[in-house]
GROMACS .gro file of N, CA and C in nm:
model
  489
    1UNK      N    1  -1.864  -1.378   1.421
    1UNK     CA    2  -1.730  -1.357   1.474
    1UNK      C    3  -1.658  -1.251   1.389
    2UNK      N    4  -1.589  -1.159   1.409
    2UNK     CA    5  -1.516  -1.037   1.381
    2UNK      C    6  -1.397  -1.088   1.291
    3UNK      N    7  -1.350  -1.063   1.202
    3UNK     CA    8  -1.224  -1.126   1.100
    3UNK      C    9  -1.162  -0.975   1.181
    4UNK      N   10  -1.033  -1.005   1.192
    4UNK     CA   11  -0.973  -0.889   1.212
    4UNK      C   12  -0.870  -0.908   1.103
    5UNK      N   13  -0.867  -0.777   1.046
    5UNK     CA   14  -0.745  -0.812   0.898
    5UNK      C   15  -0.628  -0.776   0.976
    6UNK      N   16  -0.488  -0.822   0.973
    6UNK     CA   17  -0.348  -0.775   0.916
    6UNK      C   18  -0.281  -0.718   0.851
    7UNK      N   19  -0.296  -0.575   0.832
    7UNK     CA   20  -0.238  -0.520   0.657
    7UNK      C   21  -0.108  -0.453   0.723
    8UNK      N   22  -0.036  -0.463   0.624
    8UNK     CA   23   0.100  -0.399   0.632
    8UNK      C   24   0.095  -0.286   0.472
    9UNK      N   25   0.168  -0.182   0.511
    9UNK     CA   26   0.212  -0.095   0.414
    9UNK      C   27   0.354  -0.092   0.399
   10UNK      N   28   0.368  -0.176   0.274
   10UNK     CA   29   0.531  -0.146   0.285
   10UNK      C   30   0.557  -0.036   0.168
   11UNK      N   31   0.693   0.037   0.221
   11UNK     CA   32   0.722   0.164   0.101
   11UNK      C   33   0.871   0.149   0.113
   12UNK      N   34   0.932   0.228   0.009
   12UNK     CA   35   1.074   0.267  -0.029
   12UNK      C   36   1.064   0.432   0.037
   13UNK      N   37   1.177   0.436   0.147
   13UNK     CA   38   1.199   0.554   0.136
   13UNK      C   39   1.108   0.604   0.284
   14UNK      N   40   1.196   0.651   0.367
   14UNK     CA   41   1.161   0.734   0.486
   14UNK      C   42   1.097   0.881   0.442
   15UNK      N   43   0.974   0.874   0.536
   15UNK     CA   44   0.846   0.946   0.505
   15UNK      C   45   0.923   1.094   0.607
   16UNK      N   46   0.939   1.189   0.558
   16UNK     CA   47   0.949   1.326   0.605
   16UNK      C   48   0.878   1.417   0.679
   17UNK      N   49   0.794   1.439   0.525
   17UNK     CA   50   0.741   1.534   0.571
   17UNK      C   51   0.549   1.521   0.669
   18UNK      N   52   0.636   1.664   0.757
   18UNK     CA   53   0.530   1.650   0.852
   18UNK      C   54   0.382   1.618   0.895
   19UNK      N   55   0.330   1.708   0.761
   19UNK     CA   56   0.166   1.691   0.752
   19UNK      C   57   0.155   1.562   0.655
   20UNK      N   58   0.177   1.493   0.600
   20UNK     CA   59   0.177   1.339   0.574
   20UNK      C   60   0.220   1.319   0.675
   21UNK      N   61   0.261   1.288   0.767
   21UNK     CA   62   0.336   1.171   0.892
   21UNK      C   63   0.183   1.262   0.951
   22UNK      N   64   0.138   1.352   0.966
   22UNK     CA   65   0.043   1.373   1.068
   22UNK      C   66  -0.075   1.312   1.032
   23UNK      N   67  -0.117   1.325   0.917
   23UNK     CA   68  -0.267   1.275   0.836
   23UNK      C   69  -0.233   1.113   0.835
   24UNK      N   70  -0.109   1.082   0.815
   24UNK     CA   71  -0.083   0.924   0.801
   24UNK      C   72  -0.144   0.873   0.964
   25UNK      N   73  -0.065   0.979   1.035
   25UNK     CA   74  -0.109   0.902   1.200
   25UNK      C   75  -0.271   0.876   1.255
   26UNK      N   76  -0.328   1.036   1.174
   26UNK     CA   77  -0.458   1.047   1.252
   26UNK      C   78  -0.556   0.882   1.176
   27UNK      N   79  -0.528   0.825   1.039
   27UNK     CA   80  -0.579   0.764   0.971
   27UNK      C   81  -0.508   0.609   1.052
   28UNK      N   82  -0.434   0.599   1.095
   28UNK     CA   83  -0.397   0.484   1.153
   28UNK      C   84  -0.443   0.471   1.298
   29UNK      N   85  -0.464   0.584   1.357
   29UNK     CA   86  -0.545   0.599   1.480
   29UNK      C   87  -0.688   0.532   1.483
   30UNK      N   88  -0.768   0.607   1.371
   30UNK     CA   89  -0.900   0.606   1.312
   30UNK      C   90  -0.911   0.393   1.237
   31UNK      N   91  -0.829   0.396   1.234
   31UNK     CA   92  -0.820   0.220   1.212
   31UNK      C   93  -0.824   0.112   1.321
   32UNK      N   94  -0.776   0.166   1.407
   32UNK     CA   95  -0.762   0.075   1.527
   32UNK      C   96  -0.834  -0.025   1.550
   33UNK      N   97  -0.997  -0.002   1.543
   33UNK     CA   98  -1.110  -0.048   1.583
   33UNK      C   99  -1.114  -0.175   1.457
   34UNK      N  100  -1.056  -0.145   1.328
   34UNK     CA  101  -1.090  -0.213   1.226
   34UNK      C  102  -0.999  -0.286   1.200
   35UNK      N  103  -0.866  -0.264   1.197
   35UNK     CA  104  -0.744  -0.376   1.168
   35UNK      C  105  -0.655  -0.359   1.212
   36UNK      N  106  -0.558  -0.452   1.191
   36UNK     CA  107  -0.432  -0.441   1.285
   36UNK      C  108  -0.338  -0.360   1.173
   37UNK      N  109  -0.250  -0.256   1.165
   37UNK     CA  110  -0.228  -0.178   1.032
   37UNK      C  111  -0.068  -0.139   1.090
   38UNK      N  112   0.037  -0.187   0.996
   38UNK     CA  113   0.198  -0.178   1.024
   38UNK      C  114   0.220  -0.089   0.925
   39UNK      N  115   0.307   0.009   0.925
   39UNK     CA  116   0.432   0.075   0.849
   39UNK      C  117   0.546   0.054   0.830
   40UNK      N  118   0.568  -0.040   0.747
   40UNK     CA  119   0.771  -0.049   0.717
   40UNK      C  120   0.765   0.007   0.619
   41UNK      N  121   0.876   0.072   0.617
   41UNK     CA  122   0.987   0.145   0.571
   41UNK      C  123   1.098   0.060   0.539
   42UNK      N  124   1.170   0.043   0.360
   42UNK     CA  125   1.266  -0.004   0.367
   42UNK      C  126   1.357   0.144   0.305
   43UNK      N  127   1.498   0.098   0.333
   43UNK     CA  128   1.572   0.233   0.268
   43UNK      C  129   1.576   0.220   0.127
   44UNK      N  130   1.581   0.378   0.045
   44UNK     CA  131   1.587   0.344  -0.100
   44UNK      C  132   1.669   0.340  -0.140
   45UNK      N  133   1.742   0.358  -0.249
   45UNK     CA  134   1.885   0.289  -0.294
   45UNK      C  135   1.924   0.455  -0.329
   46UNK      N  136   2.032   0.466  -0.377
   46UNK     CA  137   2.053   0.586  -0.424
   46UNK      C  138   2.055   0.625  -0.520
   47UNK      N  139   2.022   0.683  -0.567
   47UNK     CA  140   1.979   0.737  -0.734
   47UNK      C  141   2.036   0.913  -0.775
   48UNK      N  142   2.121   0.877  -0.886
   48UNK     CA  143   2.142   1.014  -0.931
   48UNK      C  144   2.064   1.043  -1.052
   49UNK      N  145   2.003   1.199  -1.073
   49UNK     CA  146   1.948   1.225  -1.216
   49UNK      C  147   1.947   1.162  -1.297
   50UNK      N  148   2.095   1.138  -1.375
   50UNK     CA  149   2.044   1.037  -1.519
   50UNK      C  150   2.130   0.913  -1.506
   51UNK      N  151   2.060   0.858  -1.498
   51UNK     CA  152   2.089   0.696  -1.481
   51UNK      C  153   2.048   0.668  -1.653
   52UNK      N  154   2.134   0.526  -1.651
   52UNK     CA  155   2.064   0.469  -1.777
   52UNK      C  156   1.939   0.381  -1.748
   53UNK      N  157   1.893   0.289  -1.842
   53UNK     CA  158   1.781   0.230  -1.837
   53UNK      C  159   1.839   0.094  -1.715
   54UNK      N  160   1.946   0.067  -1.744
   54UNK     CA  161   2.019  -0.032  -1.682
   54UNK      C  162   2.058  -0.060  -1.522
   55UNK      N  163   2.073   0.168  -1.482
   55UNK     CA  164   2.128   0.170  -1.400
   55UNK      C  165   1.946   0.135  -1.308
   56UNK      N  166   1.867   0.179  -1.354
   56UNK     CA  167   1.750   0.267  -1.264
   56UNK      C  168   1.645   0.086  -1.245
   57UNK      N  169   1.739  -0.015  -1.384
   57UNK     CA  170   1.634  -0.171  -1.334
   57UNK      C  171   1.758  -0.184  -1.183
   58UNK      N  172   1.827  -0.200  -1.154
   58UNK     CA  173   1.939  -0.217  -1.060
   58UNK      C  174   1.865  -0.167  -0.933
   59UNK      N  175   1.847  -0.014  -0.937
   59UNK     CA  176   1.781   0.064  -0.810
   59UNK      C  177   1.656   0.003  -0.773
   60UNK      N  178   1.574  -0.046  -0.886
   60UNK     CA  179   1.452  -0.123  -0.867
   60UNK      C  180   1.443  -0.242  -0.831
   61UNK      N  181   1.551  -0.306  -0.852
   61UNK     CA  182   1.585  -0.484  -0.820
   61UNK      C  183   1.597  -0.464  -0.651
   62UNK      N  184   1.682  -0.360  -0.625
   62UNK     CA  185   1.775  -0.360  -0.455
   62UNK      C  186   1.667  -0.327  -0.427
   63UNK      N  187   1.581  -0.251  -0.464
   63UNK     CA  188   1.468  -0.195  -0.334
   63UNK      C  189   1.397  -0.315  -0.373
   64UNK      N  190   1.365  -0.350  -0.481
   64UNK     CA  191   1.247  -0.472  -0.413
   64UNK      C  192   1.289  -0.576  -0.356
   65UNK      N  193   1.394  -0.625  -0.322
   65UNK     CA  194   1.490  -0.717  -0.269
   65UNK      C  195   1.421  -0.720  -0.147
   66UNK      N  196   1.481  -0.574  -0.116
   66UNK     CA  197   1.424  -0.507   0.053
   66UNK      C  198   1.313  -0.541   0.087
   67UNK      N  199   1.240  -0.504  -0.006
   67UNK     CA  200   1.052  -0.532   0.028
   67UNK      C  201   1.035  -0.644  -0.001
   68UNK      N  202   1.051  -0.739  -0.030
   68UNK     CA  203   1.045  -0.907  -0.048
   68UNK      C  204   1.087  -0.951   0.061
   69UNK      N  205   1.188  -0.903   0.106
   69UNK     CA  206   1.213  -0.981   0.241
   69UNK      C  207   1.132  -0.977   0.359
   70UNK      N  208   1.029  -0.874   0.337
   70UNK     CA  209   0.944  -0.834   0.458
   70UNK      C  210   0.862  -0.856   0.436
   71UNK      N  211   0.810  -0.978   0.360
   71UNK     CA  212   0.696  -1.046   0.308
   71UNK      C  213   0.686  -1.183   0.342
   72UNK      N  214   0.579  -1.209   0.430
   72UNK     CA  215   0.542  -1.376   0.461
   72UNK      C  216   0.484  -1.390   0.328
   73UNK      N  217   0.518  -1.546   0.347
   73UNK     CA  218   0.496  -1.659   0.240
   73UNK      C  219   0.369  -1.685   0.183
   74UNK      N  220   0.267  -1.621   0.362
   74UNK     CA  221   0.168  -1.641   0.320
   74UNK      C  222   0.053  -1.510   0.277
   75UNK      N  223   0.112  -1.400   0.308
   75UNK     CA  224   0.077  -1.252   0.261
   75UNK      C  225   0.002  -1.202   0.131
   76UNK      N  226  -0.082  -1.195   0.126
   76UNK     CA  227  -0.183  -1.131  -0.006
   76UNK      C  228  -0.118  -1.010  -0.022
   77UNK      N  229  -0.075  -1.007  -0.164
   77UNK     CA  230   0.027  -0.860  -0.148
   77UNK      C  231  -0.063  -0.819  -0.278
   78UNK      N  232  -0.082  -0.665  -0.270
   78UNK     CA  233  -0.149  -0.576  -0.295
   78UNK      C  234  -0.049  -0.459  -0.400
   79UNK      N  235   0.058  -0.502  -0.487
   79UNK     CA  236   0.147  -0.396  -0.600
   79UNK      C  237   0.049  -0.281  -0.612
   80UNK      N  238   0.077  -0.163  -0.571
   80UNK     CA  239   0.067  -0.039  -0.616
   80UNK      C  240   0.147  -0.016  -0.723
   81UNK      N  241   0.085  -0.035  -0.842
   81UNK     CA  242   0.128   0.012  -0.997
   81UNK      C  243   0.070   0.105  -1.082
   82UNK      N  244   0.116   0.165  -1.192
   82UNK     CA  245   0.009   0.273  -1.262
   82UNK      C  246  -0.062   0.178  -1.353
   83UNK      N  247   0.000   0.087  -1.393
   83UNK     CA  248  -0.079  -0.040  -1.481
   83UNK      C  249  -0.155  -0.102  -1.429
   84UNK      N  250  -0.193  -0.130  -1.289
   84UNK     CA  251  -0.283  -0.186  -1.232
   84UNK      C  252  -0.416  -0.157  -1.288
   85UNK      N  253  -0.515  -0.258  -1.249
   85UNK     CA  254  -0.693  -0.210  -1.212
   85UNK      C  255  -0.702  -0.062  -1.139
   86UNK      N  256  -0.803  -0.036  -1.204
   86UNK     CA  257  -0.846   0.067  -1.113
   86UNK      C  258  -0.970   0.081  -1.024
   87UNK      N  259  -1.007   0.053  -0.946
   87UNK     CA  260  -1.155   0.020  -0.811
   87UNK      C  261  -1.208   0.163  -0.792
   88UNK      N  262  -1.321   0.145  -0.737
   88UNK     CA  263  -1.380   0.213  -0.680
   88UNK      C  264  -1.359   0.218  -0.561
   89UNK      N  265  -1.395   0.244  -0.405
   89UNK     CA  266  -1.392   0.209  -0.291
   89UNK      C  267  -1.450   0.098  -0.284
   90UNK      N  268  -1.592   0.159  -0.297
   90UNK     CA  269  -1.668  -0.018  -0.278
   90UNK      C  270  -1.626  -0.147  -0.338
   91UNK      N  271  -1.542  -0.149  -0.446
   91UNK     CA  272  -1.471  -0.253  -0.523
   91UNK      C  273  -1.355  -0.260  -0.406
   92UNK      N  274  -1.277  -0.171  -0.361
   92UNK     CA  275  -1.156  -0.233  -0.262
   92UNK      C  276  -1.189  -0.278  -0.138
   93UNK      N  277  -1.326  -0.228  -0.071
   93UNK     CA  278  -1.380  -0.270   0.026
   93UNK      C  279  -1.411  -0.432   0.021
   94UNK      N  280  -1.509  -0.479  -0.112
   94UNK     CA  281  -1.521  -0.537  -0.159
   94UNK      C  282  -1.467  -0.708  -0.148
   95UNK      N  283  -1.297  -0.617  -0.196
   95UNK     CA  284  -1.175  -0.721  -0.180
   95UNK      C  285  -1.130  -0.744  -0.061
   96UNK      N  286  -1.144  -0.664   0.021
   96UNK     CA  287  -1.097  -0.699   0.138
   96UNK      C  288  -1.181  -0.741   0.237
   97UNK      N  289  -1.310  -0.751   0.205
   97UNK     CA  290  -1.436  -0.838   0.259
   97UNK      C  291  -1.396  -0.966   0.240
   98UNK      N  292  -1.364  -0.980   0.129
   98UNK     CA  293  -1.348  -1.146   0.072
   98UNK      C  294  -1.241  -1.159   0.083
   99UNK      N  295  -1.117  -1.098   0.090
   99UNK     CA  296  -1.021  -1.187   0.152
   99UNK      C  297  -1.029  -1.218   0.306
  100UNK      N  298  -1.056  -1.160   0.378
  100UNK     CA  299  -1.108  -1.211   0.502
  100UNK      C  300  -1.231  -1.291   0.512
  101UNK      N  301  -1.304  -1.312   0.473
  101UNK     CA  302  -1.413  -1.429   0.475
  101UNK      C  303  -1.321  -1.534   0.440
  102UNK      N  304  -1.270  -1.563   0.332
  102UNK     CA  305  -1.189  -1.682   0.353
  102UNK      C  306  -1.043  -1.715   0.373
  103UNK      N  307  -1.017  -1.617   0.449
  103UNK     CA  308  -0.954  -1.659   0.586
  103UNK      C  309  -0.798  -1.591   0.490
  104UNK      N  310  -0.805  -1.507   0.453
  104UNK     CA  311  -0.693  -1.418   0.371
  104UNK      C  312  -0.673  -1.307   0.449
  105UNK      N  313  -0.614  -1.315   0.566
  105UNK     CA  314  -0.683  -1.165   0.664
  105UNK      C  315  -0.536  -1.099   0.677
  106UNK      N  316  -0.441  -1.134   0.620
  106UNK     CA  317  -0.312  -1.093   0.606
  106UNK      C  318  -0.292  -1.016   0.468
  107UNK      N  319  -0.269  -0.915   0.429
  107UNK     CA  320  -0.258  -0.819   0.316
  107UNK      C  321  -0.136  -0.731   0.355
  108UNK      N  322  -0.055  -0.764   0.225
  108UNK     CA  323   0.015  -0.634   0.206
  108UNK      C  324   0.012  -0.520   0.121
  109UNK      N  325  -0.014  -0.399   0.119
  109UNK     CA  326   0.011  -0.297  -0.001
  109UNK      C  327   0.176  -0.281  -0.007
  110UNK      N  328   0.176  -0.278  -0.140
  110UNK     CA  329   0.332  -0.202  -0.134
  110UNK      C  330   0.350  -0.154  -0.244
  111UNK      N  331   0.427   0.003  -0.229
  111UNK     CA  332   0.414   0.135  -0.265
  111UNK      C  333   0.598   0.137  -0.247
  112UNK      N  334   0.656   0.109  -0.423
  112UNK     CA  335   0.760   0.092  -0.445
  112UNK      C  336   0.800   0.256  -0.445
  113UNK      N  337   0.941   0.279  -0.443
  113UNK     CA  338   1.024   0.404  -0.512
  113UNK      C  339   0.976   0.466  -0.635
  114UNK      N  340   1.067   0.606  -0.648
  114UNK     CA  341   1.026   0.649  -0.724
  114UNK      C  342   1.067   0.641  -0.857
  115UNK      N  343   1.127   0.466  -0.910
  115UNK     CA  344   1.135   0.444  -0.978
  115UNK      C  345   1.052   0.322  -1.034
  116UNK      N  346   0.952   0.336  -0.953
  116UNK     CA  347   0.820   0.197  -0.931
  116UNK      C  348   0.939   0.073  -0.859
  117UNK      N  349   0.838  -0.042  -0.902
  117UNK     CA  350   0.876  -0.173  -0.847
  117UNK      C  351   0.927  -0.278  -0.921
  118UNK      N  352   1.028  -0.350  -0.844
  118UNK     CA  353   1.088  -0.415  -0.971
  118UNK      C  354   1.011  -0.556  -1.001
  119UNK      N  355   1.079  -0.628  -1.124
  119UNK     CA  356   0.965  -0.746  -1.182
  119UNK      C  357   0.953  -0.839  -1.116
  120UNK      N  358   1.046  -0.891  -1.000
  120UNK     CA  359   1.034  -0.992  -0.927
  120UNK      C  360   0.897  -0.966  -0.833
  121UNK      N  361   0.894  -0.833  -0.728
  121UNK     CA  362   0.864  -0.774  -0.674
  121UNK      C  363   0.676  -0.780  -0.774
  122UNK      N  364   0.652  -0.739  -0.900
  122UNK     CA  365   0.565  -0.730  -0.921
  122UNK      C  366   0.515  -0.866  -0.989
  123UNK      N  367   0.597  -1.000  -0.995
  123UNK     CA  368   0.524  -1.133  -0.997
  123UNK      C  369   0.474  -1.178  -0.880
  124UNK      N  370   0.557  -1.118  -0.740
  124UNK     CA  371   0.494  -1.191  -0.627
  124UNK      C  372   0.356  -1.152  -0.605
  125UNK      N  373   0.342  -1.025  -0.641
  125UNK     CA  374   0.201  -0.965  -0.639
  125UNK      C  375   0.119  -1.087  -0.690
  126UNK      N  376  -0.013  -1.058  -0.602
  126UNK     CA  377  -0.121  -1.127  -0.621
  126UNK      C  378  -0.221  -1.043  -0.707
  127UNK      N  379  -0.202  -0.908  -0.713
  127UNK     CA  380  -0.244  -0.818  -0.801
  127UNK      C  381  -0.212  -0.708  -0.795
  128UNK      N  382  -0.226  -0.596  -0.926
  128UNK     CA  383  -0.208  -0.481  -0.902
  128UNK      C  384  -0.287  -0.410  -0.916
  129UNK      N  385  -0.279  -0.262  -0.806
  129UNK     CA  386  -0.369  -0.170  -0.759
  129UNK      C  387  -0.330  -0.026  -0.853
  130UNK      N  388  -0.388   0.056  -0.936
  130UNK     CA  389  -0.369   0.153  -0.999
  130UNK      C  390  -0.482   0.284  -0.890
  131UNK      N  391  -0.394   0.361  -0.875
  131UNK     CA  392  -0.504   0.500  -0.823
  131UNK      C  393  -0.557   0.590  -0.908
  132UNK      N  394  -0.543   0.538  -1.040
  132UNK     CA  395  -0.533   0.622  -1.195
  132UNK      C  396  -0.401   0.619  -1.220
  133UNK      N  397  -0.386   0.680  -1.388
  133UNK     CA  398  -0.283   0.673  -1.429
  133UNK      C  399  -0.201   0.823  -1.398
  134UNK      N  400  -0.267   0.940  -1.345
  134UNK     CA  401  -0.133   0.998  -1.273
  134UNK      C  402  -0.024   0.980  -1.199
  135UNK      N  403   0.067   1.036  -1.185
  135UNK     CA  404   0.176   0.994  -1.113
  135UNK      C  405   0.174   1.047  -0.994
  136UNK      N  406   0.166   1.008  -0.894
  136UNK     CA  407   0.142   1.104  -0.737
  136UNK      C  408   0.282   1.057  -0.648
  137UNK      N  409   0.361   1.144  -0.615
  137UNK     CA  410   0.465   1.130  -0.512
  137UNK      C  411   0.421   0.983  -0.407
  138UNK      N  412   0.529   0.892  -0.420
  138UNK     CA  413   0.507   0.766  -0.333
  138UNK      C  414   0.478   0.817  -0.177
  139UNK      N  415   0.537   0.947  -0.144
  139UNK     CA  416   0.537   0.977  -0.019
  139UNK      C  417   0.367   0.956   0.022
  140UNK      N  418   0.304   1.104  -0.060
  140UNK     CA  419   0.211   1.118  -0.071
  140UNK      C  420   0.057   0.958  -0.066
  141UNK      N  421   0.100   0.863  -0.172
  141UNK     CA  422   0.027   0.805  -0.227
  141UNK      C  423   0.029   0.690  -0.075
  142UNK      N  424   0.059   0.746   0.017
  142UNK     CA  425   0.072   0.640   0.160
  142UNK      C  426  -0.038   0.688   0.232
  143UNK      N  427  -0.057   0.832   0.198
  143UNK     CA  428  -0.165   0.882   0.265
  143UNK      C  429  -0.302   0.831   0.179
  144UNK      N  430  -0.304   0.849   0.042
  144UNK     CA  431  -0.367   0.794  -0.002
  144UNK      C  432  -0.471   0.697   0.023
  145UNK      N  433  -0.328   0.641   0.020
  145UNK     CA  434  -0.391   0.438   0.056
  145UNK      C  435  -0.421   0.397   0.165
  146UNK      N  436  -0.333   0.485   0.280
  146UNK     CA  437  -0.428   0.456   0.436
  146UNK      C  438  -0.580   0.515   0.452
  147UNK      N  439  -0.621   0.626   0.414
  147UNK     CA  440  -0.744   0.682   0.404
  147UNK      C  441  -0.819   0.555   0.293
  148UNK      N  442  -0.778   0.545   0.185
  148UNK     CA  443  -0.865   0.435   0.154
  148UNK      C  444  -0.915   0.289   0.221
  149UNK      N  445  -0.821   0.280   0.275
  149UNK     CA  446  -0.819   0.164   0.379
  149UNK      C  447  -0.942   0.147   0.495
  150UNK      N  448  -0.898   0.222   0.558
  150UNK     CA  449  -0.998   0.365   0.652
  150UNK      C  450  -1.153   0.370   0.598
  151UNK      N  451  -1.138   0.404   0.456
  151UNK     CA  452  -1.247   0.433   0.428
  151UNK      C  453  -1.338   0.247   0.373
  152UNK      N  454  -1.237   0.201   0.378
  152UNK     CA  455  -1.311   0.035   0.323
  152UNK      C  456  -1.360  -0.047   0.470
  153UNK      N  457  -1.302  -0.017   0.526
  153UNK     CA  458  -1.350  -0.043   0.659
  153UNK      C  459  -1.479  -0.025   0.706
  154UNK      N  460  -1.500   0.094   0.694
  154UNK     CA  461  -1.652   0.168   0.736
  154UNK      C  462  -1.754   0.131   0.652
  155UNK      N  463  -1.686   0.108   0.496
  155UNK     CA  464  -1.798   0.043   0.407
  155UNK      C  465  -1.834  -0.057   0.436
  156UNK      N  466  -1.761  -0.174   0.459
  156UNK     CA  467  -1.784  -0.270   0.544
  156UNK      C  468  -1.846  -0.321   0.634
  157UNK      N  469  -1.849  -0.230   0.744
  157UNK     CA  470  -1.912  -0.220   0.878
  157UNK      C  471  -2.048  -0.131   0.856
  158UNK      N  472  -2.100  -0.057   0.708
  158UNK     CA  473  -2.188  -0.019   0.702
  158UNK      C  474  -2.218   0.087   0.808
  159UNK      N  475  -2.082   0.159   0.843
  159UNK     CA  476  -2.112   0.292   0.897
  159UNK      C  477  -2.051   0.392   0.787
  160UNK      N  478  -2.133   0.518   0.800
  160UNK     CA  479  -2.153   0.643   0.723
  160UNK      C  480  -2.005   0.674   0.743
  161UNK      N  481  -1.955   0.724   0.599
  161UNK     CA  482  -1.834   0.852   0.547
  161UNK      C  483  -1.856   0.877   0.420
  162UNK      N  484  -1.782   0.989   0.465
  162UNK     CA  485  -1.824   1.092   0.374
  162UNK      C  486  -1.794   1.061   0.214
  163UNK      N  487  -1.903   1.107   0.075
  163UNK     CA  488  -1.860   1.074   0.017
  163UNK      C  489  -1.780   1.138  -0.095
   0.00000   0.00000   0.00000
């Protein structure tokens, strides 16, 4: 019988620009067959240049507020952090084999602001995901993570991409 996963991508911050919203689409197209795959969007807070240390935990608290609320109770949530593990494909494929075998077929990623995620936000996590320790635009790192997604799928199903 077929597990069909549930993943949601949640992010801070309305996605712009064009060729991300285009590569984001063609990769959510290219999923269809494999999971059921949502995009929310919560709004980000507003942020000027220099904030103190005080002001920028505040911006991080409100946005994860946002993204907590759009989280079932029962949701495998997936923190995109730079401190996280770092996987291979076949290691994220891996994970998401086994959370669907036993019956975990609901996953969230979430891909905080660009002031990361705040601590509440990163206890609910069930773990965190590192893409390395560079810093890559959150916009960006959506494309990222849907192509990886994409690409764990096929590992899965033991059809060929590229490597």
């Amino acid at each position: 019988m077929e597990r069909v996963m549930h993943i949601q991508i949640l992010t801070v911050g309305k996605l712009k620009e064009r060729y991300l919203v285009d590569g984001i689409a063609e990769y959510v197209k290219r999923l269809g067959p494999y999971a059921k795959l949502q995009m929310i969007e919560v709004p980000d807070e507003k942020a000027p240049e220099n904030m103190s240390p005080a002001e920028e935990q505040q911006v991080r608290e409100k946005e994860g507020e946002r993204l907590l609320a759009k989280l079932g109770a029962d949701v495998y949530v997936v923190a995109l952090a730079i401190d996280g593990e770092m996987w291979t494909s076949e290691q994220l494929a891996g994970s998401l084999d086994k959370l669907a075998t036993y019956g975990r077929n609901q996953v969230a990623f979430v891909i905080g602001g660009s002031l990361g995620l705040s601590s509440e936000l990163l206890r609910r996590a069930d773990m965190r995901l590192s893409f390395g320790r560079m810093t890559l635009p959150h916009q960006l790192m959506r494309l990222v993570l849907v192509e990886q997604i994409y690409r764990a799928m096929r590992i899965n199903r033991g059809e060929p991409y590229h490597k």
